[in-house]
């Protein structure tokens, strides 16, 4: 029949009237009484809109009108923006329904007017939103008048139509009436929105339209995170992320590219919001302590409620899937509709309509779900920023005693920052699940009951009853993880100690003892990891097996109770529901556990909030005295006072020196004056200087603005503290840069030669606590910082302890006496160098925590002759220096190879990981996985055959044999049921095997990788540790090992499972409806590009997140370590600002990463929805040709629904695995490190038991270097040392003294010549034997955590008497006896509970314990006061009278009594003789050293 707008003529048959045919275009009964004309009238507004808007859109009129520089297409400023988008989308949906209703009710397909207006309405609505978007971004509101007219016209025409329906009694029972009523409401609302825009913006009918400014964020081009500012469609689909994600493929994403955060998301904004909420509680109810939970709810509760709403909507829409499957499979046979008006239920019985509805429901569900995720993540990040700022503020005010007494350790601070705040953030992410999941479960169970009756409840009860077991497993997992964490922390602590003291361990041949200790802890950790793997396997097993068990129980029960089997539609709708139900039940346990954890974390955060803070100091107006302490008793937190009865004064503008023995409280006195100690009684007074006194002479007026704060003290701590920044930034420390002053400070501290050696001069980044600088360099930078600051008072705590004689003198003369005195600054200097006392204006002598004497040197000379004489004897000798030996190193020695960031999936590394786990485990995993998924498909396929057989009553062999025999129900059941039960049982068993195989494959890979890594590192040559940063090695043992242990196995499991699920689903759909394969090609192409772009961008953003997190953690630990310095300088505000910047940078990276994840998920979810639509469409189309049965269609649709869930997991897991495999790659790069040659050419049995007996050393033509690639550090050295001789080696820095000491232990590459000890060439000896028979004391004191006994004798071979004897020789016996536990007293990490001097003495005792006939002292008496050093020198001479002692010295007075002196220069021996003989050569080098020393 010909197609026409109003269709053919209508013939009416009636009893009273004879058959009467009416022309379809007739208007005899009035124009508006012709339904076709009314429909034509409805076309007018749509045509009007298209006619007007298309030219405007094409010409692009108005796009140049905005003059403000903004992110162009994100400027949202028309009122009612979001409402307009929501209404337009609703309008589009209703138009689709109207179109569907028109098509379905038009049986003959010749009445165009039934669906044509709907089609045009759809196009017009789409055009309206495109048009609106363009006008809005170009800020040309006058053009909105067109839309206003359109809404008015559309409203009028639709109202006429509705009025006519009412007149003809067409009521709500007809679908078309409902649709028309909905359209009238929507047009009315859109009209109201448009009127509101006119009211607010006044663009027509008003004379003075207001000027509109874009939001502040958008005027700042640095803000690139546009989610809050883009239109609703872009918000929902993350369209604004496209340029970033696609661009990442060409150029890596850098920090510059992601810009700044919008103001509302910055840490400071959120901190203030949280703080206000906290303070409000205090104001409202002063009696009750404020609750941090309530504060969090008040500050961040609203977005969580919004997110929960989205979540509820998504969950409810999730049930559309099973319901539509039910409808489609049920109504596959109904085709006939023969009326113009149809009821709503009749439309819902049309399979094509149901397929489209299913598609739309999926799209909406996924959009709401992703919106919910995004809102919670953004809120979580905001909360984390607020908490970090809160914790940091607290740390800045922490009293030092909290740190020193261990109430708050660096580890705890790192935990707070890295773990506690992140856990709270994660809790917020999971929050909506807490209340959405129970609703989802209840709804699911109700629907199941509706489908299958009582048997469904039995099946659901299986899931519900197993939920507590899952919760139990989840709790066990958490506990196991906790114990694993404890063991791994312990292992890491031991590994850190080994790496910090690796030189000592190698020299003492103790590396295997310590290695075994780490392996023992690793063993415990692995046992814990085994339990962890087992519980994880059970958890994964339950997650995959529960749906199978539930389906099995349901259908068996249905068969037993109802004696009938469900129809295909019910069976597969139920199957889809079971899949939906498992997720909330599985996750609920995790969410509940997280909620409990969050409560615990909050207690941690709150406990940090309740720690002691510093009290303010008093101020007074003494002008002659800068600081005065009156009757002071101070403590570090215990009730015992560390300093007692302190009465001192620091005169203004003078040099005050504080002296005394090791551990007498000199540093504590400085800290007490700075207000860092707790005052038991007494007061500290600081003078308030009048402003005019703060003005300085000469070139320093530049600093006037900085001088107002009387409390700013330039302080150089005893333990040098540096920032992770450049040398220049460390010295200027936030003060304005003045070239002249900077140069003067650099010269005063003799830093220029050191700066010249650095690769980028003073712009070199020094980091990891200044690890790439020597002790002396670090100390001088700290002193330079104190000198550079233009403060009135300078505190220097033992600035000479790490400097040699020349540097000390230079610093004293140029820096302290000249630079500071010229500045008329008040200086307080703590020192052991008594020869500088003559320069002091005021001296404070201390002993055992109290002041022994105070006054000028003359006063003390007059009043305390004994003390003065004691000083005088010591003054003639120079104090120590421990400037580190700086061997000549090449600049370009750098192990860290830059990896190509744009790498493909690292298949080689994956294979390396899998093969580490063992080939059998790999085979078992692959085989069981494939088998499991085949069985799962078989179960569902069998169910399809079973349910279909009931409707068709044919045997399953129909497809094979053509014999069609009708079977009875019983025969069918006896055939289908046992097979179904067997398949389900096999499926459940295989689930267990696969989950176990993956986890234990991961465990065995982790075991072998860590074992190999530890052995490689510990046996690596010392050069490896010189050129590889400690942090880099530690990262392999901490972060990377943790990833290999705990993260790769679940990712691998999830990846293989989701990939196989997707492949099996696509396979099933294709086999049922081959037509689906046609649509699969474009879908596969789209999927390929989405994952390709996402993986690259995700990796970049993941790297950015990791790289921005590290500086944040470093800043927290730096602040905690340098609290005293920061507070002394009064630089808290600057450090706070830096923390806020670092937090915002990290949060930006994290937000972009999560937005990229949402970008991916939205796209894969929409692809999944398209797959469902095509699968449904293909099934309906195929049915016309009688291809699949109803059961198989249900099977196909159920599988299509699972694809939507798993597609994004494939990509996410692939991206995660790629990132995680980089950990394996890093570990693998260290596994190729060459080990030292431990074997030697001699066998251990050939070496005499008591070798070396005499201690005779012959050095013959010795040439040595640190690495075959480097220049030699020793060149043709020849020497002969007789048994028992005392030899001194001296020379300038870098002359090769320490290298020679290392050559005795074969620690350097001896490529020519040899060293013969007691007749044996040391290069032939096994390293273990050689190093265990010699003794050395290093210049850096190294102690390990454990007991004093363990530190002296880790091999446990010595008797107590021998240990006490060693302690007595080292002047430590009395001190150790006083400790609780005596020789078994505790030594904390790094020996922090002893002073530096005491640590050095323990190292001496350790060397005495090993009774070797050769004893090497490499700057052994550093950090010891002169009195103790003198005693030690005597002891060494007497206790080692019969041993060969080689002393390496910077201070030549310590070797004047030696039998032989060797003077070295640039790796050669320059002078070699008895000291007396060398002194006679007036122009000799040794003589010049001695002269400088006197």
PDB file of N, CA and C in Angstrom, residues 234-302:
ATOM      1  N   UNK A 234      29.127  16.177  29.054  1.00  0.00           N
ATOM      2  CA  UNK A 234      30.578  16.014  29.184  1.00  0.00           C
ATOM      3  C   UNK A 234      30.931  15.510  30.586  1.00  0.00           C
ATOM      4  N   UNK A 235      30.164  15.978  31.576  1.00  0.00           N
ATOM      5  CA  UNK A 235      30.371  15.509  32.961  1.00  0.00           C
ATOM      6  C   UNK A 235      30.118  14.008  33.057  1.00  0.00           C
ATOM      7  N   UNK A 236      29.014  13.566  32.411  1.00  0.00           N
ATOM      8  CA  UNK A 236      28.615  12.161  32.528  1.00  0.00           C
ATOM      9  C   UNK A 236      29.540  11.239  31.753  1.00  0.00           C
ATOM     10  N   UNK A 237      30.086  11.730  30.615  1.00  0.00           N
ATOM     11  CA  UNK A 237      30.901  10.841  29.768  1.00  0.00           C
ATOM     12  C   UNK A 237      32.391  11.173  29.848  1.00  0.00           C
ATOM     13  N   UNK A 238      32.763  12.202  30.645  1.00  0.00           N
ATOM     14  CA  UNK A 238      34.172  12.632  30.777  1.00  0.00           C
ATOM     15  C   UNK A 238      34.758  12.976  29.409  1.00  0.00           C
ATOM     16  N   UNK A 239      33.905  13.592  28.579  1.00  0.00           N
ATOM     17  CA  UNK A 239      34.322  13.955  27.221  1.00  0.00           C
ATOM     18  C   UNK A 239      35.488  14.931  27.246  1.00  0.00           C
ATOM     19  N   UNK A 240      35.513  15.792  28.257  1.00  0.00           N
ATOM     20  CA  UNK A 240      36.582  16.808  28.348  1.00  0.00           C
ATOM     21  C   UNK A 240      37.959  16.177  28.551  1.00  0.00           C
ATOM     22  N   UNK A 241      37.989  14.880  28.931  1.00  0.00           N
ATOM     23  CA  UNK A 241      39.281  14.193  29.134  1.00  0.00           C
ATOM     24  C   UNK A 241      39.881  13.712  27.809  1.00  0.00           C
ATOM     25  N   UNK A 242      39.056  13.691  26.730  1.00  0.00           N
ATOM     26  CA  UNK A 242      39.542  13.120  25.457  1.00  0.00           C
ATOM     27  C   UNK A 242      40.887  13.673  24.990  1.00  0.00           C
ATOM     28  N   UNK A 243      41.044  15.029  24.923  1.00  0.00           N
ATOM     29  CA  UNK A 243      42.332  15.548  24.425  1.00  0.00           C
ATOM     30  C   UNK A 243      43.510  15.042  25.258  1.00  0.00           C
ATOM     31  N   UNK A 244      43.327  14.969  26.574  1.00  0.00           N
ATOM     32  CA  UNK A 244      44.427  14.544  27.457  1.00  0.00           C
ATOM     33  C   UNK A 244      44.779  13.077  27.191  1.00  0.00           C
ATOM     34  N   UNK A 245      43.743  12.218  27.129  1.00  0.00           N
ATOM     35  CA  UNK A 245      43.998  10.769  27.019  1.00  0.00           C
ATOM     36  C   UNK A 245      44.519  10.410  25.632  1.00  0.00           C
ATOM     37  N   UNK A 246      43.945  11.046  24.605  1.00  0.00           N
ATOM     38  CA  UNK A 246      44.415  10.727  23.250  1.00  0.00           C
ATOM     39  C   UNK A 246      45.797  11.343  23.022  1.00  0.00           C
ATOM     40  N   UNK A 247      45.997  12.547  23.587  1.00  0.00           N
ATOM     41  CA  UNK A 247      47.301  13.219  23.437  1.00  0.00           C
ATOM     42  C   UNK A 247      48.434  12.470  24.121  1.00  0.00           C
ATOM     43  N   UNK A 248      48.090  11.693  25.166  1.00  0.00           N
ATOM     44  CA  UNK A 248      49.125  10.963  25.916  1.00  0.00           C
ATOM     45  C   UNK A 248      49.853   9.978  25.026  1.00  0.00           C
ATOM     46  N   UNK A 249      49.196   9.559  23.942  1.00  0.00           N
ATOM     47  CA  UNK A 249      49.815   8.579  23.058  1.00  0.00           C
ATOM     48  C   UNK A 249      50.993   9.185  22.309  1.00  0.00           C
ATOM     49  N   UNK A 250      50.888  10.516  22.048  1.00  0.00           N
ATOM     50  CA  UNK A 250      51.962  11.191  21.304  1.00  0.00           C
ATOM     51  C   UNK A 250      53.036  11.721  22.251  1.00  0.00           C
ATOM     52  N   UNK A 251      52.578  12.284  23.367  1.00  0.00           N
ATOM     53  CA  UNK A 251      53.531  12.912  24.291  1.00  0.00           C
ATOM     54  C   UNK A 251      53.139  12.565  25.717  1.00  0.00           C
ATOM     55  N   UNK A 252      54.113  12.145  26.542  1.00  0.00           N
ATOM     56  CA  UNK A 252      53.768  11.756  27.925  1.00  0.00           C
ATOM     57  C   UNK A 252      53.073  12.885  28.681  1.00  0.00           C
ATOM     58  N   UNK A 253      52.177  12.508  29.593  1.00  0.00           N
ATOM     59  CA  UNK A 253      51.479  13.506  30.412  1.00  0.00           C
ATOM     60  C   UNK A 253      52.445  13.964  31.503  1.00  0.00           C
ATOM     61  N   UNK A 254      52.641  15.275  31.597  1.00  0.00           N
ATOM     62  CA  UNK A 254      53.533  15.802  32.633  1.00  0.00           C
ATOM     63  C   UNK A 254      52.723  16.640  33.610  1.00  0.00           C
ATOM     64  N   UNK A 255      53.378  17.025  34.700  1.00  0.00           N
ATOM     65  CA  UNK A 255      52.681  17.818  35.724  1.00  0.00           C
ATOM     66  C   UNK A 255      52.118  19.107  35.150  1.00  0.00           C
ATOM     67  N   UNK A 256      52.896  19.723  34.229  1.00  0.00           N
ATOM     68  CA  UNK A 256      52.454  20.974  33.610  1.00  0.00           C
ATOM     69  C   UNK A 256      51.095  20.786  32.942  1.00  0.00           C
ATOM     70  N   UNK A 257      50.943  19.611  32.314  1.00  0.00           N
ATOM     71  CA  UNK A 257      49.750  19.337  31.506  1.00  0.00           C
ATOM     72  C   UNK A 257      48.490  19.233  32.364  1.00  0.00           C
ATOM     73  N   UNK A 258      48.642  18.753  33.611  1.00  0.00           N
ATOM     74  CA  UNK A 258      47.439  18.561  34.429  1.00  0.00           C
ATOM     75  C   UNK A 258      47.136  19.784  35.306  1.00  0.00           C
ATOM     76  N   UNK A 259      48.091  20.728  35.321  1.00  0.00           N
ATOM     77  CA  UNK A 259      47.798  22.031  35.951  1.00  0.00           C
ATOM     78  C   UNK A 259      47.443  21.980  37.422  1.00  0.00           C
ATOM     79  N   UNK A 260      46.613  22.956  37.824  1.00  0.00           N
ATOM     80  CA  UNK A 260      46.265  23.114  39.253  1.00  0.00           C
ATOM     81  C   UNK A 260      44.868  22.593  39.516  1.00  0.00           C
ATOM     82  N   UNK A 261      44.536  22.512  40.804  1.00  0.00           N
ATOM     83  CA  UNK A 261      43.181  22.108  41.203  1.00  0.00           C
ATOM     84  C   UNK A 261      42.270  23.327  41.259  1.00  0.00           C
ATOM     85  N   UNK A 262      40.972  23.144  41.000  1.00  0.00           N
ATOM     86  CA  UNK A 262      40.028  24.240  41.265  1.00  0.00           C
ATOM     87  C   UNK A 262      40.052  24.590  42.758  1.00  0.00           C
ATOM     88  N   UNK A 263      39.735  25.846  43.073  1.00  0.00           N
ATOM     89  CA  UNK A 263      39.858  26.342  44.459  1.00  0.00           C
ATOM     90  C   UNK A 263      39.100  25.463  45.451  1.00  0.00           C
ATOM     91  N   UNK A 264      37.895  25.019  45.060  1.00  0.00           N
ATOM     92  CA  UNK A 264      37.055  24.255  46.003  1.00  0.00           C
ATOM     93  C   UNK A 264      37.672  22.916  46.377  1.00  0.00           C
ATOM     94  N   UNK A 265      38.626  22.432  45.563  1.00  0.00           N
ATOM     95  CA  UNK A 265      39.207  21.111  45.839  1.00  0.00           C
ATOM     96  C   UNK A 265      40.572  21.212  46.493  1.00  0.00           C
ATOM     97  N   UNK A 266      41.051  22.429  46.729  1.00  0.00           N
ATOM     98  CA  UNK A 266      42.405  22.564  47.283  1.00  0.00           C
ATOM     99  C   UNK A 266      42.431  22.195  48.757  1.00  0.00           C
ATOM    100  N   UNK A 267      43.595  21.736  49.203  1.00  0.00           N
ATOM    101  CA  UNK A 267      43.722  21.250  50.582  1.00  0.00           C
ATOM    102  C   UNK A 267      43.369  22.340  51.596  1.00  0.00           C
ATOM    103  N   UNK A 268      43.795  23.586  51.314  1.00  0.00           N
ATOM    104  CA  UNK A 268      43.557  24.668  52.271  1.00  0.00           C
ATOM    105  C   UNK A 268      42.052  24.907  52.438  1.00  0.00           C
ATOM    106  N   UNK A 269      41.322  24.955  51.306  1.00  0.00           N
ATOM    107  CA  UNK A 269      39.858  25.175  51.359  1.00  0.00           C
ATOM    108  C   UNK A 269      39.201  24.112  52.225  1.00  0.00           C
ATOM    109  N   UNK A 270      39.589  22.851  51.973  1.00  0.00           N
ATOM    110  CA  UNK A 270      38.945  21.742  52.681  1.00  0.00           C
ATOM    111  C   UNK A 270      39.379  21.663  54.136  1.00  0.00           C
ATOM    112  N   UNK A 271      40.639  22.066  54.391  1.00  0.00           N
ATOM    113  CA  UNK A 271      41.117  22.085  55.785  1.00  0.00           C
ATOM    114  C   UNK A 271      40.300  23.102  56.586  1.00  0.00           C
ATOM    115  N   UNK A 272      40.104  24.275  55.982  1.00  0.00           N
ATOM    116  CA  UNK A 272      39.328  25.316  56.678  1.00  0.00           C
ATOM    117  C   UNK A 272      37.894  24.861  56.904  1.00  0.00           C
ATOM    118  N   UNK A 273      37.349  24.149  55.914  1.00  0.00           N
ATOM    119  CA  UNK A 273      35.977  23.652  56.038  1.00  0.00           C
ATOM    120  C   UNK A 273      35.875  22.657  57.205  1.00  0.00           C
ATOM    121  N   UNK A 274      36.842  21.730  57.276  1.00  0.00           N
ATOM    122  CA  UNK A 274      36.841  20.724  58.349  1.00  0.00           C
ATOM    123  C   UNK A 274      37.079  21.387  59.706  1.00  0.00           C
ATOM    124  N   UNK A 275      38.012  22.357  59.706  1.00  0.00           N
ATOM    125  CA  UNK A 275      38.360  23.042  60.955  1.00  0.00           C
ATOM    126  C   UNK A 275      37.150  23.831  61.478  1.00  0.00           C
ATOM    127  N   UNK A 276      36.450  24.516  60.558  1.00  0.00           N
ATOM    128  CA  UNK A 276      35.268  25.284  60.976  1.00  0.00           C
ATOM    129  C   UNK A 276      34.217  24.363  61.590  1.00  0.00           C
ATOM    130  N   UNK A 277      34.013  23.207  60.938  1.00  0.00           N
ATOM    131  CA  UNK A 277      33.023  22.246  61.454  1.00  0.00           C
ATOM    132  C   UNK A 277      33.431  21.766  62.842  1.00  0.00           C
ATOM    133  N   UNK A 278      34.747  21.584  63.034  1.00  0.00           N
ATOM    134  CA  UNK A 278      35.277  21.105  64.318  1.00  0.00           C
ATOM    135  C   UNK A 278      35.096  22.171  65.396  1.00  0.00           C
ATOM    136  N   UNK A 279      35.444  23.422  65.015  1.00  0.00           N
ATOM    137  CA  UNK A 279      35.355  24.530  65.979  1.00  0.00           C
ATOM    138  C   UNK A 279      33.896  24.854  66.334  1.00  0.00           C
ATOM    139  N   UNK A 280      32.995  24.732  65.336  1.00  0.00           N
ATOM    140  CA  UNK A 280      31.563  24.999  65.581  1.00  0.00           C
ATOM    141  C   UNK A 280      31.032  24.138  66.720  1.00  0.00           C
ATOM    142  N   UNK A 281      31.457  22.865  66.714  1.00  0.00           N
ATOM    143  CA  UNK A 281      30.996  21.959  67.780  1.00  0.00           C
ATOM    144  C   UNK A 281      31.471  22.463  69.141  1.00  0.00           C
ATOM    145  N   UNK A 282      32.726  22.929  69.146  1.00  0.00           N
ATOM    146  CA  UNK A 282      33.311  23.411  70.404  1.00  0.00           C
ATOM    147  C   UNK A 282      32.517  24.610  70.934  1.00  0.00           C
ATOM    148  N   UNK A 283      32.117  25.486  70.006  1.00  0.00           N
ATOM    149  CA  UNK A 283      31.379  26.692  70.401  1.00  0.00           C
ATOM    150  C   UNK A 283      29.984  26.323  70.896  1.00  0.00           C
ATOM    151  N   UNK A 284      29.295  25.434  70.129  1.00  0.00           N
ATOM    152  CA  UNK A 284      27.900  25.091  70.457  1.00  0.00           C
ATOM    153  C   UNK A 284      27.794  24.335  71.773  1.00  0.00           C
ATOM    154  N   UNK A 285      28.726  23.388  71.983  1.00  0.00           N
ATOM    155  CA  UNK A 285      28.625  22.546  73.184  1.00  0.00           C
ATOM    156  C   UNK A 285      30.000  22.457  73.846  1.00  0.00           C
ATOM    157  N   UNK A 286      30.371  23.494  74.647  1.00  0.00           N
ATOM    158  CA  UNK A 286      31.727  23.528  75.221  1.00  0.00           C
ATOM    159  C   UNK A 286      32.004  22.356  76.164  1.00  0.00           C
ATOM    160  N   UNK A 287      30.954  21.759  76.709  1.00  0.00           N
ATOM    161  CA  UNK A 287      31.161  20.678  77.692  1.00  0.00           C
ATOM    162  C   UNK A 287      31.602  19.374  77.013  1.00  0.00           C
ATOM    163  N   UNK A 288      31.125  19.180  75.777  1.00  0.00           N
ATOM    164  CA  UNK A 288      31.430  17.912  75.097  1.00  0.00           C
ATOM    165  C   UNK A 288      32.647  18.055  74.208  1.00  0.00           C
ATOM    166  N   UNK A 289      33.563  17.045  74.202  1.00  0.00           N
ATOM    167  CA  UNK A 289      34.702  17.139  73.267  1.00  0.00           C
ATOM    168  C   UNK A 289      34.193  17.002  71.832  1.00  0.00           C
ATOM    169  N   UNK A 290      34.715  17.801  70.894  1.00  0.00           N
ATOM    170  CA  UNK A 290      34.210  17.743  69.513  1.00  0.00           C
ATOM    171  C   UNK A 290      34.484  16.370  68.891  1.00  0.00           C
ATOM    172  N   UNK A 291      33.528  15.877  68.101  1.00  0.00           N
ATOM    173  CA  UNK A 291      33.708  14.572  67.441  1.00  0.00           C
ATOM    174  C   UNK A 291      34.235  14.804  66.035  1.00  0.00           C
ATOM    175  N   UNK A 292      35.295  14.080  65.701  1.00  0.00           N
ATOM    176  CA  UNK A 292      35.880  14.264  64.365  1.00  0.00           C
ATOM    177  C   UNK A 292      34.945  13.677  63.293  1.00  0.00           C
ATOM    178  N   UNK A 293      34.173  12.620  63.677  1.00  0.00           N
ATOM    179  CA  UNK A 293      33.194  12.028  62.748  1.00  0.00           C
ATOM    180  C   UNK A 293      32.149  13.074  62.350  1.00  0.00           C
ATOM    181  N   UNK A 294      31.637  13.771  63.390  1.00  0.00           N
ATOM    182  CA  UNK A 294      30.585  14.759  63.122  1.00  0.00           C
ATOM    183  C   UNK A 294      31.140  15.884  62.243  1.00  0.00           C
ATOM    184  N   UNK A 295      32.389  16.267  62.541  1.00  0.00           N
ATOM    185  CA  UNK A 295      33.013  17.334  61.730  1.00  0.00           C
ATOM    186  C   UNK A 295      33.105  16.891  60.276  1.00  0.00           C
ATOM    187  N   UNK A 296      33.525  15.613  60.075  1.00  0.00           N
ATOM    188  CA  UNK A 296      33.656  15.110  58.707  1.00  0.00           C
ATOM    189  C   UNK A 296      32.293  15.096  58.006  1.00  0.00           C
ATOM    190  N   UNK A 297      31.252  14.706  58.761  1.00  0.00           N
ATOM    191  CA  UNK A 297      29.919  14.644  58.152  1.00  0.00           C
ATOM    192  C   UNK A 297      29.452  16.045  57.763  1.00  0.00           C
ATOM    193  N   UNK A 298      29.695  17.009  58.674  1.00  0.00           N
ATOM    194  CA  UNK A 298      29.230  18.364  58.385  1.00  0.00           C
ATOM    195  C   UNK A 298      29.992  18.988  57.224  1.00  0.00           C
ATOM    196  N   UNK A 299      31.275  18.646  57.125  1.00  0.00           N
ATOM    197  CA  UNK A 299      32.087  19.252  56.064  1.00  0.00           C
ATOM    198  C   UNK A 299      31.881  18.542  54.724  1.00  0.00           C
ATOM    199  N   UNK A 300      31.709  17.214  54.752  1.00  0.00           N
ATOM    200  CA  UNK A 300      31.698  16.464  53.482  1.00  0.00           C
ATOM    201  C   UNK A 300      30.470  15.562  53.320  1.00  0.00           C
ATOM    202  N   UNK A 301      29.420  15.794  54.131  1.00  0.00           N
ATOM    203  CA  UNK A 301      28.264  14.890  54.097  1.00  0.00           C
ATOM    204  C   UNK A 301      27.404  15.016  52.848  1.00  0.00           C
ATOM    205  N   UNK A 302      27.223  16.262  52.351  1.00  0.00           N
ATOM    206  CA  UNK A 302      26.287  16.456  51.239  1.00  0.00           C
ATOM    207  C   UNK A 302      26.672  15.701  49.971  1.00  0.00           C
TER     208      UNK A 302
END
